[in-house]
Amino acid sequence: MWKNRLAFALLYAALLVLLILFSKPFLLAALIVLVVLAALMALLTRRDARLLRTSVRVKSGGREGETVPMTFTFAPKRRLLAAQSILVEVESRNDMFGVSVHKYLVFDLADDQQEYTIGVPLVWCGKVTFRCISVQVRDMFGLFSSKAKPFPEICTVVYPHHVRVLTELSSATIGATRNDGVMQNRKGSDASEMFDIRDYVPGDDIRTIHWKLSGKTDELIVRQASAPSHYNIALLPDFGRSHLAGPEAQQELNAAVAIASSVAERLIRRGVPFCTVVPTKQGIERFEICTERDFHELLPRWLSFPVQETGGSGLRYFVMEHLDRYFTRLLIFSAGRYEQDLSGLDSRVGVLVLSAVSGIKTARVEGSGSCSIMELPTEQDINEVYRVVC
């Protein structure tokens, strides 16, 4: 291909010399030749654009804060005659938070297949869709460009970072009503019957260790004989896109997603089933999580749901649909300080709000009765483990 480019360059140089050395009768002829060559260059660039195949691939998933490779492949069907570079405009859109970024990328072309790999920083949690806005093939002098066929959409899922939490089931939950109207919270009196499990702490009777479950989780788990016999937990992410206007929005929203994911994973690893309640434009969608497989199937799906417009809408949906009748505990996950009124749920369902807040160093808990708020820092100390009483 360099021979073709050199030939065009020499031809242009020769014409310029002719314009300088020869008289005016030759000027018109030289200008005509330049116009013809320009038209030829435009046609050849258009021809090269039609013969160029473009494709892109990206790693299917990664963690927030990582950088994943994205590889562009340009394969001409025949020898390129005029094209030298290609300009690609790409939009990356986070489906969860609605954040979009446009990038313009320029690559060199050659007669054979070329591959270029760039690093894509994973800034926001959620499903990210990469859409090709345009592909422009440019000639060797940068005078003309022609559109090539864009590549199809590709996606990757940005998973949240891991938050170190220990979950303990509360023994003070409020009973949920069954279909027959019988309240379901009662204390177990048979020590051989397991009503709750929690992490082992020094001083616990080794006879209460749940060896089978401990072997699965690689951590010591103990049985508790006294706890509600009917224990239903609902997990509700209740943050909104309106929070994006805040100065610490990115940290708090990513941390809120990470806390929700880590608590859910911790619960299911301990064998505690729960229901994830996701607010959407159409209302509430409920997903029962009983196994690790359920959790791993739901997580990428949840990360692709657009977040509600304003925080607090999820709680309003929860109350409007009277879901408090079906659960004994409600865990709400929030970004920033939680300012919703929880008084309407007091004495109806136990509520714990887990809120990711920037600017604080340690976790703090406030509230009384059956409703409490636990604020967690957006940046966790690597040596700290948060104890969450669900």
PDB file of N, CA and C in Angstrom, residues 5 8-9 11-13 15-16 33-46 82-87 136-147:
ATOM      1  N   ARG A   5       0.616   5.066  -2.176  1.00  0.00           N
ATOM      2  CA  ARG A   5       0.662   6.379  -1.540  1.00  0.00           C
ATOM      3  C   ARG A   5       1.840   7.205  -2.058  1.00  0.00           C
ATOM      4  N   PHE A   8       1.002   8.608  -5.556  1.00  0.00           N
ATOM      5  CA  PHE A   8       0.122   9.778  -5.503  1.00  0.00           C
ATOM      6  C   PHE A   8       0.867  11.008  -5.003  1.00  0.00           C
ATOM      7  N   ALA A   9       1.716  10.844  -4.016  1.00  0.00           N
ATOM      8  CA  ALA A   9       2.466  11.967  -3.479  1.00  0.00           C
ATOM      9  C   ALA A   9       3.404  12.559  -4.520  1.00  0.00           C
ATOM     10  N   LEU A  11       3.069  12.387  -7.749  1.00  0.00           N
ATOM     11  CA  LEU A  11       2.261  13.009  -8.790  1.00  0.00           C
ATOM     12  C   LEU A  11       1.808  14.399  -8.378  1.00  0.00           C
ATOM     13  N   TYR A  12       1.354  14.538  -7.137  1.00  0.00           N
ATOM     14  CA  TYR A  12       0.969  15.853  -6.649  1.00  0.00           C
ATOM     15  C   TYR A  12       2.163  16.807  -6.639  1.00  0.00           C
ATOM     16  N   ALA A  13       3.312  16.321  -6.247  1.00  0.00           N
ATOM     17  CA  ALA A  13       4.507  17.170  -6.229  1.00  0.00           C
ATOM     18  C   ALA A  13       4.890  17.616  -7.631  1.00  0.00           C
ATOM     19  N   LEU A  15       2.909  18.026 -10.198  1.00  0.00           N
ATOM     20  CA  LEU A  15       1.940  19.024 -10.652  1.00  0.00           C
ATOM     21  C   LEU A  15       2.201  20.390 -10.044  1.00  0.00           C
ATOM     22  N   LEU A  16       2.599  20.406  -8.792  1.00  0.00           N
ATOM     23  CA  LEU A  16       2.926  21.681  -8.152  1.00  0.00           C
ATOM     24  C   LEU A  16       4.137  22.332  -8.809  1.00  0.00           C
ATOM     25  N   VAL A  33      -6.255  18.754 -14.020  1.00  0.00           N
ATOM     26  CA  VAL A  33      -5.680  17.484 -13.565  1.00  0.00           C
ATOM     27  C   VAL A  33      -5.861  17.316 -12.065  1.00  0.00           C
ATOM     28  N   LEU A  34      -5.661  18.387 -11.298  1.00  0.00           N
ATOM     29  CA  LEU A  34      -5.834  18.314  -9.843  1.00  0.00           C
ATOM     30  C   LEU A  34      -7.272  17.964  -9.469  1.00  0.00           C
ATOM     31  N   VAL A  35      -8.229  18.570 -10.178  1.00  0.00           N
ATOM     32  CA  VAL A  35      -9.629  18.274  -9.896  1.00  0.00           C
ATOM     33  C   VAL A  35      -9.937  16.817 -10.199  1.00  0.00           C
ATOM     34  N   VAL A  36      -9.419  16.322 -11.301  1.00  0.00           N
ATOM     35  CA  VAL A  36      -9.645  14.924 -11.664  1.00  0.00           C
ATOM     36  C   VAL A  36      -9.038  13.988 -10.621  1.00  0.00           C
ATOM     37  N   LEU A  37      -7.809  14.323 -10.189  1.00  0.00           N
ATOM     38  CA  LEU A  37      -7.156  13.480  -9.191  1.00  0.00           C
ATOM     39  C   LEU A  37      -7.908  13.507  -7.859  1.00  0.00           C
ATOM     40  N   ALA A  38      -8.430  14.700  -7.506  1.00  0.00           N
ATOM     41  CA  ALA A  38      -9.197  14.797  -6.266  1.00  0.00           C
ATOM     42  C   ALA A  38     -10.456  13.942  -6.334  1.00  0.00           C
ATOM     43  N   ALA A  39     -11.139  14.018  -7.475  1.00  0.00           N
ATOM     44  CA  ALA A  39     -12.334  13.202  -7.646  1.00  0.00           C
ATOM     45  C   ALA A  39     -11.991  11.715  -7.600  1.00  0.00           C
ATOM     46  N   LEU A  40     -10.866  11.361  -8.236  1.00  0.00           N
ATOM     47  CA  LEU A  40     -10.432   9.968  -8.215  1.00  0.00           C
ATOM     48  C   LEU A  40     -10.116   9.513  -6.791  1.00  0.00           C
ATOM     49  N   MET A  41      -9.456  10.395  -6.023  1.00  0.00           N
ATOM     50  CA  MET A  41      -9.131  10.064  -4.635  1.00  0.00           C
ATOM     51  C   MET A  41     -10.404   9.849  -3.812  1.00  0.00           C
ATOM     52  N   ALA A  42     -11.420  10.695  -4.051  1.00  0.00           N
ATOM     53  CA  ALA A  42     -12.684  10.546  -3.325  1.00  0.00           C
ATOM     54  C   ALA A  42     -13.365   9.234  -3.688  1.00  0.00           C
ATOM     55  N   LEU A  43     -13.348   8.879  -4.964  1.00  0.00           N
ATOM     56  CA  LEU A  43     -13.965   7.622  -5.392  1.00  0.00           C
ATOM     57  C   LEU A  43     -13.239   6.410  -4.825  1.00  0.00           C
ATOM     58  N   LEU A  44     -11.904   6.475  -4.834  1.00  0.00           N
ATOM     59  CA  LEU A  44     -11.132   5.358  -4.293  1.00  0.00           C
ATOM     60  C   LEU A  44     -11.357   5.206  -2.786  1.00  0.00           C
ATOM     61  N   THR A  45     -11.477   6.337  -2.064  1.00  0.00           N
ATOM     62  CA  THR A  45     -11.744   6.282  -0.621  1.00  0.00           C
ATOM     63  C   THR A  45     -13.112   5.657  -0.356  1.00  0.00           C
ATOM     64  N   ARG A  46     -14.085   6.029  -1.191  1.00  0.00           N
ATOM     65  CA  ARG A  46     -15.416   5.445  -1.042  1.00  0.00           C
ATOM     66  C   ARG A  46     -15.385   3.947  -1.330  1.00  0.00           C
ATOM     67  N   ALA A  82      -6.607   3.957  -1.472  1.00  0.00           N
ATOM     68  CA  ALA A  82      -6.482   5.346  -1.032  1.00  0.00           C
ATOM     69  C   ALA A  82      -6.600   5.521   0.481  1.00  0.00           C
ATOM     70  N   ALA A  83      -7.304   4.606   1.163  1.00  0.00           N
ATOM     71  CA  ALA A  83      -7.555   4.761   2.597  1.00  0.00           C
ATOM     72  C   ALA A  83      -6.276   4.598   3.416  1.00  0.00           C
ATOM     73  N   GLN A  84      -6.136   5.461   4.401  1.00  0.00           N
ATOM     74  CA  GLN A  84      -4.960   5.395   5.279  1.00  0.00           C
ATOM     75  C   GLN A  84      -5.326   5.275   6.747  1.00  0.00           C
ATOM     76  N   SER A  85      -6.453   5.861   7.151  1.00  0.00           N
ATOM     77  CA  SER A  85      -6.845   5.826   8.562  1.00  0.00           C
ATOM     78  C   SER A  85      -8.355   5.718   8.672  1.00  0.00           C
ATOM     79  N   ILE A  86      -8.808   5.423   9.872  1.00  0.00           N
ATOM     80  CA  ILE A  86     -10.235   5.264  10.120  1.00  0.00           C
ATOM     81  C   ILE A  86     -10.584   5.957  11.432  1.00  0.00           C
ATOM     82  N   LEU A  87     -11.699   6.691  11.436  1.00  0.00           N
ATOM     83  CA  LEU A  87     -12.193   7.397  12.617  1.00  0.00           C
ATOM     84  C   LEU A  87     -13.469   6.715  13.094  1.00  0.00           C
ATOM     85  N   GLN A 136     -15.701   6.380   9.827  1.00  0.00           N
ATOM     86  CA  GLN A 136     -15.286   7.203   8.702  1.00  0.00           C
ATOM     87  C   GLN A 136     -13.904   6.765   8.233  1.00  0.00           C
ATOM     88  N   VAL A 137     -13.812   6.394   6.955  1.00  0.00           N
ATOM     89  CA  VAL A 137     -12.531   6.033   6.342  1.00  0.00           C
ATOM     90  C   VAL A 137     -11.938   7.267   5.683  1.00  0.00           C
ATOM     91  N   ARG A 138     -10.672   7.565   5.963  1.00  0.00           N
ATOM     92  CA  ARG A 138     -10.012   8.764   5.443  1.00  0.00           C
ATOM     93  C   ARG A 138      -8.917   8.400   4.448  1.00  0.00           C
ATOM     94  N   ASP A 139      -8.724   9.302   3.477  1.00  0.00           N
ATOM     95  CA  ASP A 139      -7.667   9.051   2.487  1.00  0.00           C
ATOM     96  C   ASP A 139      -6.309   9.437   3.064  1.00  0.00           C
ATOM     97  N   MET A 140      -5.262   9.194   2.282  1.00  0.00           N
ATOM     98  CA  MET A 140      -3.900   9.370   2.785  1.00  0.00           C
ATOM     99  C   MET A 140      -3.537  10.817   3.076  1.00  0.00           C
ATOM    100  N   PHE A 141      -4.243  11.770   2.422  1.00  0.00           N
ATOM    101  CA  PHE A 141      -3.938  13.184   2.637  1.00  0.00           C
ATOM    102  C   PHE A 141      -4.910  13.838   3.625  1.00  0.00           C
ATOM    103  N   GLY A 142      -5.872  13.082   4.087  1.00  0.00           N
ATOM    104  CA  GLY A 142      -6.841  13.629   5.031  1.00  0.00           C
ATOM    105  C   GLY A 142      -7.819  14.604   4.407  1.00  0.00           C
ATOM    106  N   LEU A 143      -8.013  14.534   3.070  1.00  0.00           N
ATOM    107  CA  LEU A 143      -8.902  15.460   2.377  1.00  0.00           C
ATOM    108  C   LEU A 143     -10.330  14.923   2.274  1.00  0.00           C
ATOM    109  N   PHE A 144     -10.463  13.610   2.167  1.00  0.00           N
ATOM    110  CA  PHE A 144     -11.772  13.010   1.947  1.00  0.00           C
ATOM    111  C   PHE A 144     -12.014  11.900   2.974  1.00  0.00           C
ATOM    112  N   SER A 145     -13.292  11.692   3.235  1.00  0.00           N
ATOM    113  CA  SER A 145     -13.689  10.598   4.112  1.00  0.00           C
ATOM    114  C   SER A 145     -14.969   9.987   3.588  1.00  0.00           C
ATOM    115  N   SER A 146     -15.166   8.713   3.893  1.00  0.00           N
ATOM    116  CA  SER A 146     -16.352   8.005   3.458  1.00  0.00           C
ATOM    117  C   SER A 146     -16.807   7.062   4.566  1.00  0.00           C
ATOM    118  N   LYS A 147     -18.119   6.901   4.688  1.00  0.00           N
ATOM    119  CA  LYS A 147     -18.674   6.086   5.760  1.00  0.00           C
ATOM    120  C   LYS A 147     -18.515   4.601   5.460  1.00  0.00           C
TER     121      LYS A 147
END
